[in-house]
């Protein structure tokens, strides 16, 4: 498992459950767009893809890919 990817997915999950929707710039279904650390998550995904992907990393990659459904940066990294 990529420690960086694990850390960044955990940071996103924490943000998602603690964010204040009243300060949202985007409204459902695009609430993920408000995440302030996308660049860090993208970098962690790119780094994780440089090595063989483990089963736990696959789950984290799929989670990140699903959250990045608007910008599709992670999809581009996978392609």
Coordinates of N, CA, C and O in Angstrom, one line a residue, residues 2-5 8 13 16 19 28 32 34-36 40-41 43-46 48-50 57 60 64 75:
X2 N 0.5 2.2 -0.8 CA 1.2 3.5 -0.8 C 0.9 4.3 0.4 O -0.2 4.7 0.6
X3 N 1.9 4.6 1.3 CA 1.6 5.4 2.5 C 1.1 6.7 2.2 O 0.2 7.2 2.8
X4 N 1.6 7.4 1.1 CA 1.1 8.7 0.7 C -0.4 8.6 0.3 O -1.2 9.5 0.7
X5 N -0.7 7.6 -0.5 CA -2.1 7.5 -1.0 C -3.0 7.2 0.2 O -4.1 7.8 0.3
X8 N -3.5 10.5 2.1 CA -4.3 11.5 1.4 C -5.8 11.0 1.3 O -6.7 11.9 1.4
X13 N -11.3 11.7 3.4 CA -12.4 11.1 4.2 C -12.7 11.9 5.4 O -13.9 12.2 5.7
X16 N -14.4 15.1 4.4 CA -15.8 14.9 3.9 C -16.8 14.8 5.1 O -17.9 15.2 5.0
X19 N -16.6 18.6 7.1 CA -16.8 19.8 6.3 C -18.1 20.5 6.7 O -19.0 19.8 7.2
X28 N -24.4 19.8 -3.9 CA -24.6 18.4 -4.4 C -25.1 18.4 -5.9 O -25.9 19.3 -6.2
X32 N -17.6 17.4 -3.8 CA -16.2 17.0 -3.7 C -15.3 18.1 -4.3 O -14.1 18.2 -3.9
X34 N -15.1 21.1 -3.7 CA -14.7 22.0 -2.6 C -13.5 21.5 -1.9 O -12.9 22.3 -1.1
X35 N -13.0 20.3 -2.1 CA -11.9 19.8 -1.3 C -10.7 20.6 -1.6 O -10.3 20.8 -2.7
X36 N -10.0 21.1 -0.6 CA -8.9 22.0 -0.8 C -7.5 21.4 -1.1 O -6.6 22.0 -1.4
X40 N -2.6 17.5 -3.7 CA -1.9 16.5 -2.9 C -2.4 15.1 -3.2 O -1.6 14.1 -3.3
X41 N -3.7 14.9 -3.3 CA -4.3 13.6 -3.6 C -3.9 13.2 -5.0 O -3.5 12.0 -5.2
X43 N -1.1 14.0 -6.6 CA 0.3 13.6 -6.5 C 0.5 12.2 -5.9 O 1.3 11.4 -6.3
X44 N -0.3 11.9 -4.8 CA -0.3 10.6 -4.2 C -0.7 9.5 -5.1 O -0.2 8.4 -5.2
X45 N -1.8 9.8 -5.9 CA -2.2 8.8 -6.9 C -1.1 8.5 -7.9 O -0.8 7.4 -8.3
X46 N -0.5 9.6 -8.4 CA 0.5 9.5 -9.4 C 1.7 8.7 -8.9 O 2.2 7.8 -9.6
X48 N 1.6 6.5 -6.4 CA 1.1 5.1 -6.2 C 1.1 4.3 -7.5 O 1.4 3.1 -7.5
X49 N 0.9 5.0 -8.6 CA 0.8 4.3 -9.9 C 2.2 4.0 -10.5 O 2.4 3.3 -11.5
X50 N 3.3 4.5 -9.8 CA 4.6 4.2 -10.3 C 5.1 2.8 -9.9 O 6.2 2.4 -10.3
X57 N -4.3 -0.6 -2.2 CA -4.2 0.6 -3.0 C -5.2 0.7 -4.1 O -5.7 1.7 -4.4
X60 N -8.2 2.2 -2.5 CA -8.1 3.6 -2.4 C -8.1 4.4 -3.7 O -8.6 5.5 -3.8
X64 N -10.7 7.3 -4.7 CA -10.3 8.6 -5.2 C -10.9 8.9 -6.6 O -11.3 10.0 -6.9
X75 N -8.7 9.9 -13.6 CA -8.9 9.1 -14.8 C -7.8 9.2 -15.8 O -7.3 8.3 -16.4

